[in-house]
Tab-separated table of C-alpha atoms and ligand atoms in Angstrom:
chain	number	residue	atom	x	y	z
A	1	UNK	CA	-44.874	100.290	-6.377
A	2	UNK	CA	-46.742	101.575	-3.347
A	3	UNK	CA	-45.972	103.499	-0.212
A	4	UNK	CA	-47.069	101.008	2.414
A	5	UNK	CA	-43.755	99.823	3.818
A	6	UNK	CA	-42.386	98.713	7.169
A	7	UNK	CA	-40.405	101.289	9.098
A	8	UNK	CA	-38.826	100.219	12.359
A	9	UNK	CA	-40.925	97.072	12.273
A	10	UNK	CA	-44.261	98.859	11.843
A	11	UNK	CA	-46.296	99.038	8.659
A	12	UNK	CA	-46.605	102.663	7.609
A	13	UNK	CA	-48.681	104.503	5.055
A	14	UNK	CA	-46.056	106.894	3.709
A	15	UNK	CA	-44.639	108.311	6.974
A	16	UNK	CA	-47.636	107.521	9.176
A	17	UNK	CA	-47.658	104.313	11.243
A	18	UNK	CA	-50.869	102.404	10.526
A	19	UNK	CA	-51.096	101.591	14.234
A	20	UNK	CA	-51.403	105.273	15.059
A	21	UNK	CA	-54.352	105.675	12.714
A	22	UNK	CA	-55.950	102.509	14.097
A	23	UNK	CA	-55.623	103.809	17.651
A	24	UNK	CA	-57.147	107.171	16.701
A	25	UNK	CA	-59.849	106.082	14.271
A	26	UNK	CA	-60.659	102.545	15.394
A	27	UNK	CA	-60.840	99.517	13.132
A	28	UNK	CA	-61.629	98.473	10.490
A	29	UNK	CA	-60.795	101.285	8.062
A	30	UNK	CA	-59.507	101.877	4.561
A	31	UNK	CA	-56.271	103.806	4.246
A	32	UNK	CA	-55.078	105.454	1.019
A	33	UNK	CA	-51.707	106.925	0.094
A	34	UNK	CA	-51.620	110.224	-1.787
A	35	UNK	CA	-48.097	109.692	-3.115
A	36	UNK	CA	-49.079	106.305	-4.537
A	37	UNK	CA	-52.202	107.685	-6.212
A	38	UNK	CA	-50.211	110.532	-7.714
A	39	UNK	CA	-47.415	108.279	-8.833
A	40	UNK	CA	-49.745	105.873	-10.611
A	41	UNK	CA	-51.534	108.718	-12.368
A	42	UNK	CA	-48.220	110.214	-13.508
A	43	UNK	CA	-46.757	106.928	-14.706
A	44	UNK	CA	-49.902	106.257	-16.723
A	45	UNK	CA	-50.096	109.722	-18.287
A	46	UNK	CA	-46.368	109.709	-19.048
A	47	UNK	CA	-46.819	106.433	-20.917
A	48	UNK	CA	-49.166	108.317	-23.249
A	49	UNK	CA	-46.797	111.191	-23.968
A	50	UNK	CA	-47.077	112.271	-27.580
A	51	UNK	CA	-50.763	111.397	-27.790
A	52	UNK	CA	-53.538	113.913	-27.262
A	53	UNK	CA	-54.916	111.929	-24.351
A	54	UNK	CA	-57.256	112.723	-21.478
A	55	UNK	CA	-57.030	110.350	-18.521
A	56	UNK	CA	-60.447	110.067	-16.890
A	57	UNK	CA	-60.095	108.255	-13.572
A	58	UNK	CA	-62.791	105.600	-13.354
A	59	UNK	CA	-64.560	106.812	-10.266
A	60	UNK	CA	-66.277	103.477	-9.668
A	61	UNK	CA	-62.918	102.101	-8.492
A	62	UNK	CA	-62.669	104.597	-5.645
A	63	UNK	CA	-65.153	107.401	-5.439
A	64	UNK	CA	-64.036	109.108	-2.249
A	65	UNK	CA	-64.153	112.863	-2.834
A	66	UNK	CA	-60.610	113.319	-1.507
A	67	UNK	CA	-59.266	110.654	-3.853
A	68	UNK	CA	-61.013	112.195	-6.853
A	69	UNK	CA	-59.811	115.667	-5.823
A	70	UNK	CA	-56.224	114.423	-5.467
A	71	UNK	CA	-56.310	113.229	-9.068
A	72	UNK	CA	-58.294	116.212	-10.356
A	73	UNK	CA	-55.521	118.453	-9.009
A	74	UNK	CA	-53.149	116.677	-11.375
A	75	UNK	CA	-55.480	117.281	-14.306
A	76	UNK	CA	-57.404	114.019	-14.318
A	77	UNK	CA	-60.890	113.830	-15.711
A	78	UNK	CA	-63.512	111.351	-14.513
A	79	UNK	CA	-65.329	108.363	-15.958
A	80	UNK	CA	-68.695	108.137	-14.202
A	81	UNK	CA	-71.547	105.645	-14.408
A	82	UNK	CA	-74.333	107.200	-12.354
A	83	UNK	CA	-75.820	110.514	-11.353
A	84	UNK	CA	-74.194	109.987	-7.970
A	85	UNK	CA	-70.728	109.569	-9.435
A	86	UNK	CA	-71.319	112.562	-11.714
A	87	UNK	CA	-72.118	114.674	-8.676
A	88	UNK	CA	-69.073	113.385	-6.821
A	89	UNK	CA	-66.778	114.227	-9.721
A	90	UNK	CA	-68.171	117.753	-10.011
A	91	UNK	CA	-68.060	118.350	-6.248
A	92	UNK	CA	-64.470	117.066	-6.126
A	93	UNK	CA	-63.518	119.683	-8.700
A	94	UNK	CA	-63.326	117.769	-11.973
A	95	UNK	CA	-64.248	120.217	-14.758
A	96	UNK	CA	-67.409	119.107	-16.575
A	97	UNK	CA	-65.599	119.066	-19.896
A	98	UNK	CA	-63.375	116.288	-18.510
A	99	UNK	CA	-66.197	113.983	-17.516
A	100	UNK	CA	-67.411	111.001	-19.526
A	101	UNK	CA	-70.635	109.210	-18.628
A	102	UNK	CA	-70.656	105.468	-19.366
A	103	UNK	CA	-72.973	102.615	-18.452
A	104	UNK	CA	-75.519	100.352	-20.023
A	105	UNK	CA	-78.576	101.967	-18.434
A	106	UNK	CA	-78.972	105.630	-17.532
A	107	UNK	CA	-82.155	107.203	-16.226
A	108	UNK	CA	-83.598	110.265	-17.919
A	109	UNK	CA	-82.769	112.244	-14.758
A	110	UNK	CA	-79.141	111.153	-15.006
A	111	UNK	CA	-79.047	112.097	-18.674
A	112	UNK	CA	-80.520	115.502	-17.894
A	113	UNK	CA	-78.004	116.111	-15.095
A	114	UNK	CA	-75.122	115.243	-17.411
A	115	UNK	CA	-76.437	117.533	-20.146
A	116	UNK	CA	-77.045	120.418	-17.756
A	117	UNK	CA	-73.538	120.044	-16.352
A	118	UNK	CA	-72.141	120.171	-19.902
A	119	UNK	CA	-69.989	117.050	-19.743
A	120	UNK	CA	-67.565	116.000	-22.457
A	121	UNK	CA	-69.290	112.875	-23.726
A	122	UNK	CA	-72.089	110.454	-22.981
A	123	UNK	CA	-71.341	106.931	-24.114
A	124	UNK	CA	-74.473	105.311	-25.486
A	125	UNK	CA	-74.854	101.541	-25.487
A	126	UNK	CA	-78.045	100.827	-27.444
A	127	UNK	CA	-80.572	102.222	-29.921
A	128	UNK	CA	-83.309	102.734	-27.300
A	129	UNK	CA	-80.855	104.593	-25.097
A	130	UNK	CA	-79.931	106.845	-28.001
A	131	UNK	CA	-83.585	107.684	-28.540
A	132	UNK	CA	-84.129	108.405	-24.850
A	133	UNK	CA	-81.124	110.686	-24.796
A	134	UNK	CA	-82.265	112.540	-27.925
A	135	UNK	CA	-85.617	113.172	-26.266
A	136	UNK	CA	-84.085	114.413	-23.032
A	137	UNK	CA	-81.657	116.653	-24.900
A	138	UNK	CA	-84.307	118.213	-27.145
A	139	UNK	CA	-86.622	118.811	-24.209
A	140	UNK	CA	-83.767	120.730	-22.569
A	141	UNK	CA	-82.893	122.520	-25.792
A	142	UNK	CA	-79.430	120.964	-25.767
A	143	UNK	CA	-77.286	118.756	-27.912
A	144	UNK	CA	-75.817	115.623	-26.362
A	145	UNK	CA	-72.234	114.882	-27.400
A	146	UNK	CA	-72.184	111.122	-27.769
A	147	UNK	CA	-69.881	108.250	-28.305
A	148	UNK	CA	-71.315	104.847	-29.095
A	149	UNK	CA	-69.761	102.069	-27.073
A	150	UNK	CA	-69.065	99.153	-29.322
A	151	UNK	CA	-68.786	95.546	-28.282
A	152	UNK	CA	-65.788	94.211	-30.207
A	153	UNK	CA	-66.384	90.565	-29.223
A	154	UNK	CA	-62.931	90.171	-27.735
A	155	UNK	CA	-62.273	87.951	-24.740
A	156	UNK	CA	-60.290	89.842	-22.115
A	157	UNK	CA	-59.366	86.538	-20.402
A	158	UNK	CA	-60.206	88.040	-17.053
A	159	UNK	CA	-62.639	86.861	-14.364
A	160	UNK	CA	-65.998	86.052	-15.938
A	161	UNK	CA	-67.775	88.688	-13.807
A	162	UNK	CA	-65.565	91.503	-15.077
A	163	UNK	CA	-65.328	90.551	-18.743
A	164	UNK	CA	-67.392	93.012	-20.758
A	165	UNK	CA	-66.335	92.873	-24.400
A	166	UNK	CA	-67.681	89.520	-25.546
A	167	UNK	CA	-70.759	89.402	-27.751
A	168	UNK	CA	-72.818	87.631	-25.085
A	169	UNK	CA	-72.151	90.433	-22.564
A	170	UNK	CA	-74.749	93.142	-21.998
A	171	UNK	CA	-72.343	95.905	-22.924
A	172	UNK	CA	-72.044	97.982	-26.067
A	173	UNK	CA	-73.417	97.704	-29.567
A	174	UNK	CA	-72.204	94.868	-31.797
A	175	UNK	CA	-69.568	96.113	-34.203
A	176	UNK	CA	-71.687	94.961	-37.127
A	177	UNK	CA	-74.552	97.269	-36.052
A	178	UNK	CA	-72.453	100.294	-35.170
A	179	UNK	CA	-72.364	102.052	-38.536
A	180	UNK	CA	-76.113	101.914	-38.898
A	181	UNK	CA	-76.619	103.330	-35.406
A	182	UNK	CA	-74.176	106.155	-36.122
A	183	UNK	CA	-76.110	106.896	-39.326
A	184	UNK	CA	-79.284	107.231	-37.272
A	185	UNK	CA	-77.566	109.227	-34.561
A	186	UNK	CA	-76.204	111.739	-37.042
A	187	UNK	CA	-79.747	112.538	-38.188
A	188	UNK	CA	-81.248	112.842	-34.716
A	189	UNK	CA	-82.158	116.157	-33.244
A	190	UNK	CA	-80.467	116.656	-29.868
A	191	UNK	CA	-77.561	114.348	-30.692
A	192	UNK	CA	-74.049	115.291	-31.798
A	193	UNK	CA	-71.741	112.438	-32.754
A	194	UNK	CA	-68.416	113.042	-31.019
A	195	UNK	CA	-66.628	109.764	-30.580
A	196	UNK	CA	-66.343	106.015	-30.323
A	197	UNK	CA	-65.937	104.046	-27.102
A	198	UNK	CA	-64.783	100.565	-26.181
A	199	UNK	CA	-64.031	98.752	-22.905
A	200	UNK	CA	-63.492	95.015	-22.789
A	201	UNK	CA	-63.071	94.258	-19.108
A	202	UNK	CA	-60.998	94.731	-16.014
A	203	UNK	CA	-57.843	93.213	-14.503
A	204	UNK	CA	-56.534	92.331	-17.970
A	205	UNK	CA	-53.107	90.748	-17.769
A	206	UNK	CA	-51.860	90.604	-21.370
A	207	UNK	CA	-51.740	93.093	-24.209
A	208	UNK	CA	-53.343	90.831	-26.797
A	209	UNK	CA	-57.021	91.493	-25.970
A	210	UNK	CA	-56.328	95.237	-25.980
A	211	UNK	CA	-54.530	94.970	-29.316
A	212	UNK	CA	-57.450	93.168	-30.916
A	213	UNK	CA	-60.108	95.453	-29.434
A	214	UNK	CA	-58.171	98.596	-30.392
A	215	UNK	CA	-57.550	97.282	-33.904
A	216	UNK	CA	-61.281	96.679	-34.418
A	217	UNK	CA	-62.115	100.076	-32.937
A	218	UNK	CA	-59.597	101.802	-35.224
A	219	UNK	CA	-61.073	100.062	-38.247
A	220	UNK	CA	-64.558	101.150	-37.263
A	221	UNK	CA	-63.399	104.725	-36.680
A	222	UNK	CA	-61.968	104.872	-40.194
A	223	UNK	CA	-65.180	103.475	-41.633
A	224	UNK	CA	-67.233	106.029	-39.697
A	225	UNK	CA	-65.082	108.839	-40.960
A	226	UNK	CA	-65.494	107.545	-44.475
A	227	UNK	CA	-69.251	107.651	-43.810
A	228	UNK	CA	-68.851	111.358	-43.089
A	229	UNK	CA	-68.945	111.361	-39.247
A	230	UNK	CA	-66.748	113.800	-37.396
A	231	UNK	CA	-65.150	111.374	-34.926
A	232	UNK	CA	-62.956	113.445	-32.622
A	233	UNK	CA	-62.645	111.255	-29.562
A	234	UNK	CA	-61.816	107.609	-29.096
A	235	UNK	CA	-62.465	106.303	-25.569
A	236	UNK	CA	-60.379	103.178	-25.003
A	237	UNK	CA	-61.798	102.321	-21.584
A	238	UNK	CA	-59.775	101.017	-18.671
A	239	UNK	CA	-58.878	97.494	-17.718
A	240	UNK	CA	-55.110	97.326	-17.386
A	241	UNK	CA	-54.394	94.784	-14.653
A	242	UNK	CA	-52.229	95.109	-11.560
A	243	UNK	CA	-50.268	92.580	-9.503
A	244	UNK	CA	-52.189	91.205	-6.521
A	245	UNK	CA	-50.163	88.065	-5.987
A	246	UNK	CA	-47.535	87.206	-8.562
A	247	UNK	CA	-49.151	88.351	-11.790
A	248	UNK	CA	-47.017	90.282	-14.264
A	249	UNK	CA	-49.381	92.578	-16.147
A	250	UNK	CA	-48.113	94.699	-19.030
A	251	UNK	CA	-46.491	97.914	-17.835
A	252	UNK	CA	-48.188	101.245	-18.541
A	253	UNK	CA	-45.296	101.945	-20.936
A	254	UNK	CA	-46.048	98.787	-22.921
A	255	UNK	CA	-49.741	99.621	-22.923
A	256	UNK	CA	-48.981	103.189	-24.028
A	257	UNK	CA	-46.781	101.938	-26.858
A	258	UNK	CA	-49.627	99.696	-28.038
A	259	UNK	CA	-52.108	102.581	-27.980
A	260	UNK	CA	-49.661	104.680	-29.966
A	261	UNK	CA	-49.087	102.071	-32.625
A	262	UNK	CA	-52.719	100.980	-33.102
A	263	UNK	CA	-54.739	104.116	-32.357
A	264	UNK	CA	-52.129	106.870	-32.779
A	265	UNK	CA	-52.370	106.957	-36.593
A	266	UNK	CA	-56.059	107.944	-36.366
A	267	UNK	CA	-54.979	111.325	-35.037
A	268	UNK	CA	-57.970	111.417	-32.676
A	269	UNK	CA	-58.098	112.788	-29.187
A	270	UNK	CA	-58.097	109.897	-26.749
A	271	UNK	CA	-59.935	109.204	-23.521
A	272	UNK	CA	-58.588	106.500	-21.220
A	273	UNK	CA	-60.426	105.506	-18.090
A	274	UNK	CA	-58.200	103.494	-15.790
A	275	UNK	CA	-59.499	102.793	-12.300
A	276	UNK	CA	-57.756	99.853	-10.680
A	277	UNK	CA	-54.346	100.809	-12.025
A	278	UNK	CA	-54.519	104.182	-10.297
A	279	UNK	CA	-56.171	103.255	-7.007
A	280	UNK	CA	-55.609	99.532	-6.409
A	281	UNK	CA	-52.168	99.579	-4.859
A	282	UNK	CA	-52.828	102.940	-3.254
A	283	UNK	CA	-54.998	101.493	-0.513
A	284	UNK	CA	-55.085	98.927	2.269
A	285	UNK	CA	-57.860	97.668	4.498
A	286	UNK	CA	-56.791	97.633	8.127
A	287	UNK	CA	-58.476	95.279	10.548
A	288	UNK	CA	-57.962	94.064	14.100
A	289	UNK	CA	-57.856	90.419	15.073
A	290	UNK	CA	-60.740	89.633	17.413
A	291	UNK	CA	-59.576	86.172	18.326
A	292	UNK	CA	-57.971	83.049	17.008
A	293	UNK	CA	-60.233	80.018	16.994
A	294	UNK	CA	-58.949	76.473	16.698
A	295	UNK	CA	-61.113	74.721	14.111
A	296	UNK	CA	-61.431	70.994	13.448
A	297	UNK	CA	-59.175	71.179	10.409
A	298	UNK	CA	-57.347	74.498	10.750
A	299	UNK	CA	-57.186	77.670	12.806
A	300	UNK	CA	-59.389	80.651	12.023
A	301	UNK	CA	-58.104	84.158	12.553
A	302	UNK	CA	-61.312	86.102	13.097
A	303	UNK	CA	-60.928	89.787	12.305
A	304	UNK	CA	-63.238	92.760	12.699
A	305	UNK	CA	-63.547	93.466	8.947
A	306	UNK	CA	-65.842	91.285	6.894
A	307	UNK	CA	-67.211	90.586	3.446
A	308	UNK	CA	-69.582	93.524	3.741
A	309	UNK	CA	-66.574	95.864	4.078
A	310	UNK	CA	-64.562	94.194	1.334
A	311	UNK	CA	-66.302	91.814	-1.012
A	312	UNK	CA	-63.624	91.140	-3.644
A	313	UNK	CA	-62.207	87.970	-2.032
A	314	UNK	CA	-65.538	86.199	-1.873
A	315	UNK	CA	-67.130	87.678	-5.002
A	316	UNK	CA	-64.255	87.064	-7.397
A	317	UNK	CA	-62.116	84.636	-5.388
A	318	UNK	CA	-59.660	87.502	-5.444
A	319	UNK	CA	-56.318	87.160	-3.709
A	320	UNK	CA	-55.280	90.022	-1.452
A	321	UNK	CA	-52.062	89.734	0.489
A	322	UNK	CA	-52.657	89.777	4.241
A	323	UNK	CA	-49.801	91.128	6.317
A	324	UNK	CA	-49.335	91.820	10.009
A	325	UNK	CA	-49.009	95.496	10.865
A	326	UNK	CA	-46.143	94.657	13.209
A	327	UNK	CA	-43.440	93.173	11.023
A	328	UNK	CA	-42.693	89.589	11.934
A	329	UNK	CA	-39.193	88.924	13.147
A	330	UNK	CA	-36.760	87.178	10.806
A	331	UNK	CA	-37.180	83.443	11.116
A	332	UNK	CA	-40.417	83.741	13.122
A	333	UNK	CA	-42.526	80.599	12.970
A	334	UNK	CA	-45.532	80.952	10.724
A	335	UNK	CA	-48.655	78.890	10.450
A	336	UNK	CA	-51.300	78.283	7.827
A	337	UNK	CA	-54.577	79.841	8.930
A	338	UNK	CA	-57.842	81.023	7.437
A	339	UNK	CA	-58.557	84.717	7.896
A	340	UNK	CA	-62.288	85.336	8.222
A	341	UNK	CA	-64.754	88.030	9.190
A	342	UNK	CA	-67.633	87.768	11.653
A	343	UNK	CA	-70.460	87.707	9.078
A	344	UNK	CA	-72.728	84.663	9.171
A	345	UNK	CA	-71.649	83.109	5.874
A	346	UNK	CA	-68.874	80.648	5.130
A	347	UNK	CA	-68.050	82.849	2.153
A	348	UNK	CA	-66.962	85.552	4.571
A	349	UNK	CA	-63.327	84.734	4.173
A	350	UNK	CA	-60.353	86.870	3.166
A	351	UNK	CA	-57.967	83.987	2.555
A	352	UNK	CA	-58.441	80.284	3.133
A	353	UNK	CA	-54.846	79.188	3.422
A	354	UNK	CA	-52.621	82.022	4.532
A	355	UNK	CA	-49.260	81.721	6.141
A	356	UNK	CA	-49.106	84.199	8.998
A	357	UNK	CA	-46.720	84.558	11.914
A	358	UNK	CA	-48.089	83.855	15.371
A	359	UNK	CA	-51.020	86.190	15.703
A	360	UNK	CA	-53.375	86.860	18.582
A	361	UNK	CA	-56.464	88.824	19.511
A	362	UNK	CA	-55.746	92.568	19.407
A	363	UNK	CA	-53.130	92.370	16.651
A	364	UNK	CA	-53.584	94.484	13.539
A	365	UNK	CA	-53.477	93.138	10.008
A	366	UNK	CA	-53.672	94.818	6.614
A	367	UNK	CA	-55.181	93.535	3.387
A	368	UNK	CA	-53.127	94.982	0.603
A	369	UNK	CA	-54.153	96.325	-2.781
A	370	UNK	CA	-57.588	97.249	-1.498
A	371	UNK	CA	-57.709	100.807	-2.859
A	372	UNK	CA	-59.801	99.903	-5.908
A	373	UNK	CA	-63.246	98.291	-5.672
A	374	UNK	CA	-62.933	98.140	-1.895
A	375	UNK	CA	-64.843	100.836	-0.007
A	376	UNK	CA	-67.039	101.511	-3.038
A	377	UNK	CA	-68.459	97.994	-2.992
A	378	UNK	CA	-69.150	97.850	0.732
A	379	UNK	CA	-72.584	97.175	2.147
A	380	UNK	CA	-74.111	97.314	5.581
A	381	UNK	CA	-74.985	93.608	5.699
A	382	UNK	CA	-75.440	92.250	9.229
A	383	UNK	CA	-76.052	95.888	10.281
A	384	UNK	CA	-72.358	96.526	10.066
A	385	UNK	CA	-72.137	100.217	9.202
A	386	UNK	CA	-69.824	101.554	6.488
A	387	UNK	CA	-66.282	101.996	7.767
A	388	UNK	CA	-64.074	105.093	7.585
A	389	UNK	CA	-61.672	106.016	4.833
A	390	UNK	CA	-58.412	107.730	5.678
A	391	UNK	CA	-56.101	109.563	3.294
A	392	UNK	CA	-52.420	109.909	4.143
A	393	UNK	CA	-50.092	112.488	2.692
A	394	UNK	CA	-46.502	112.333	3.856
A	395	UNK	CA	-46.638	112.509	7.679
A	396	UNK	CA	-50.240	113.686	7.898
A	397	UNK	CA	-53.511	111.864	7.649
A	398	UNK	CA	-57.160	112.853	7.466
A	399	UNK	CA	-60.373	110.927	7.891
A	400	UNK	CA	-61.993	111.501	4.501
A	401	UNK	CA	-65.141	109.561	5.253
A	402	UNK	CA	-66.244	109.158	8.798
A	403	UNK	CA	-67.544	105.958	10.307
A	404	UNK	CA	-71.301	105.658	10.005
A	405	UNK	CA	-72.930	104.813	13.318
A	406	UNK	CA	-75.655	102.248	13.882
A	407	UNK	CA	-77.818	105.112	15.110
A	408	UNK	CA	-77.286	106.883	11.741
A	409	UNK	CA	-78.534	103.753	10.054
A	410	UNK	CA	-81.548	103.292	12.292
A	411	UNK	CA	-82.480	106.943	11.993
A	412	UNK	CA	-83.304	106.308	8.334
A	413	UNK	CA	-85.811	103.612	9.149
A	414	UNK	CA	-89.331	104.279	10.309
A	415	UNK	CA	-92.117	102.106	11.505
A	416	UNK	CA	-95.366	102.327	9.542
A	417	UNK	CA	-98.340	103.810	11.342
A	418	UNK	CA	-99.847	100.441	12.173
A	419	UNK	CA	-96.703	99.381	13.980
A	420	UNK	CA	-95.694	102.686	15.464
A	421	UNK	CA	-98.898	102.779	17.504
A	422	UNK	CA	-98.312	99.318	18.896
A	423	UNK	CA	-96.618	99.755	22.229
A	424	UNK	CA	-94.489	96.635	21.891
A	425	UNK	CA	-92.992	97.700	18.537
A	426	UNK	CA	-92.498	101.208	19.827
A	427	UNK	CA	-90.686	99.946	22.857
A	428	UNK	CA	-88.561	97.652	20.700
A	429	UNK	CA	-87.681	100.432	18.297
A	430	UNK	CA	-86.654	102.546	21.253
A	431	UNK	CA	-89.000	105.362	20.264
B	501	LLP	N1	-64.258	102.131	-18.100
B	501	LLP	C1	-65.394	101.409	-18.090
B	501	LLP	C2	-66.418	101.685	-19.117
B	501	LLP	C3	-65.598	100.425	-17.101
B	501	LLP	O1	-66.725	99.720	-17.100
B	501	LLP	C4	-64.586	100.189	-16.132
B	501	LLP	C5	-64.743	99.170	-15.098
B	501	LLP	C6	-63.425	100.976	-16.184
B	501	LLP	C7	-63.296	101.914	-17.177
B	501	LLP	C8	-62.310	100.820	-15.193
B	501	LLP	O2	-61.712	99.585	-15.295
B	501	LLP	P1	-60.341	99.293	-14.510
B	501	LLP	O3	-59.276	100.169	-15.109
B	501	LLP	O4	-60.558	99.601	-13.094
B	501	LLP	O5	-60.101	97.856	-14.756
B	501	LLP	N2	-65.533	95.345	-9.214
B	501	LLP	C9	-64.611	94.655	-10.091
B	501	LLP	C10	-64.182	95.507	-11.250
B	501	LLP	C11	-65.339	96.034	-12.095
B	501	LLP	C12	-64.912	96.890	-13.253
B	501	LLP	C13	-66.076	97.489	-13.930
B	501	LLP	N3	-65.768	98.408	-14.986
B	501	LLP	C14	-63.419	94.170	-9.266
B	501	LLP	O6	-63.375	94.388	-8.059
B	501	LLP	O7	-62.525	93.512	-9.799
């Protein structure tokens, strides 16, 4: 359930007409709904009632400071995967003892920053990483609270690019090697064993892969305890899918019931790091139609957003509903069109066969369910600067990341001495 609905024929974000934001801010832009973010966080945490669970929003899904702060205000922690995300979480007001640092490769600087901040847990994914972390921690005179991320060899049956828990994936430590690595970790100076972590992928649409991964993780946890390790935390990752088209993923309540039955008996404190589930339906990408072009086989609706702004459709063949901002009249004639951006690649398409009502240059459209893995994955390809992000709350909205200008981009580039002295290059660079 989201809060992007038509009111008087106009698509609104909560009580704010999208058109108003477009007129003020320009297009394209991402627009997020506070009420939707809050609702998703509450529904998820309520599904875990009775468990000692900490929900760490997976910041990689949407790392805007205002989005993180909205969730932090409700008590959310953060799952981060880089020094940059760590900084964002801290700046947005997430207490350090609610931050978990995951990822298959961390630099020593990132490790040091996490240790200095005093975060809850660093999830380690290999023996060499464990050794690096021990060194960094001892050089700082600290102890790193660690979880070891295990690879349970479970197929999440998701898109191949976002499946992480199979043995051939780069993630985690094979279950068979985990006990030995914990044995080593327990003896290392600078390391304190705190937990176990698992994450098998994203956009998972059935409970079965979770059940299997959790069962294997629970078994390992018991074995580790029998080995004498003080396992306090079990981090179950994220991954619960959401509907983009007509999928019917398990509900948070069903997921929560599974966690309770498989992991509950361990009596551990739990970390869950959902990203998509919280932010996906809480955002849309708004774009303006530049023109409609009649192609040899079908019409192209060319819009001012492109694959650099939103890469999910081309990268994962992901379906995102495309709707007109002005509601089409009942019975209006619709036509099958391809909605594309202006970038010079045939892959720059948002939907190859979409039924849209008559649409013309100047009209606004919205790509739904773009709140997760949207703005965060944008690039400046084709020198198309990053676009703004807007957060709505009830009848108010705020630009929470401003549009970058081309001049901002160029200001970060310099000509080397041998070119800067050449008059032609200088003239061309406008300097
Ligand atoms: N925890 C860990 C350790 C993760 O690696 C991820 C996502 C999450 C939690 C959050 O997963 P979620 O609840 O959002 O499924 N860019 C891709 C998704 C990549 C997910 C990477 N890891 C997409 O647009 O579909």
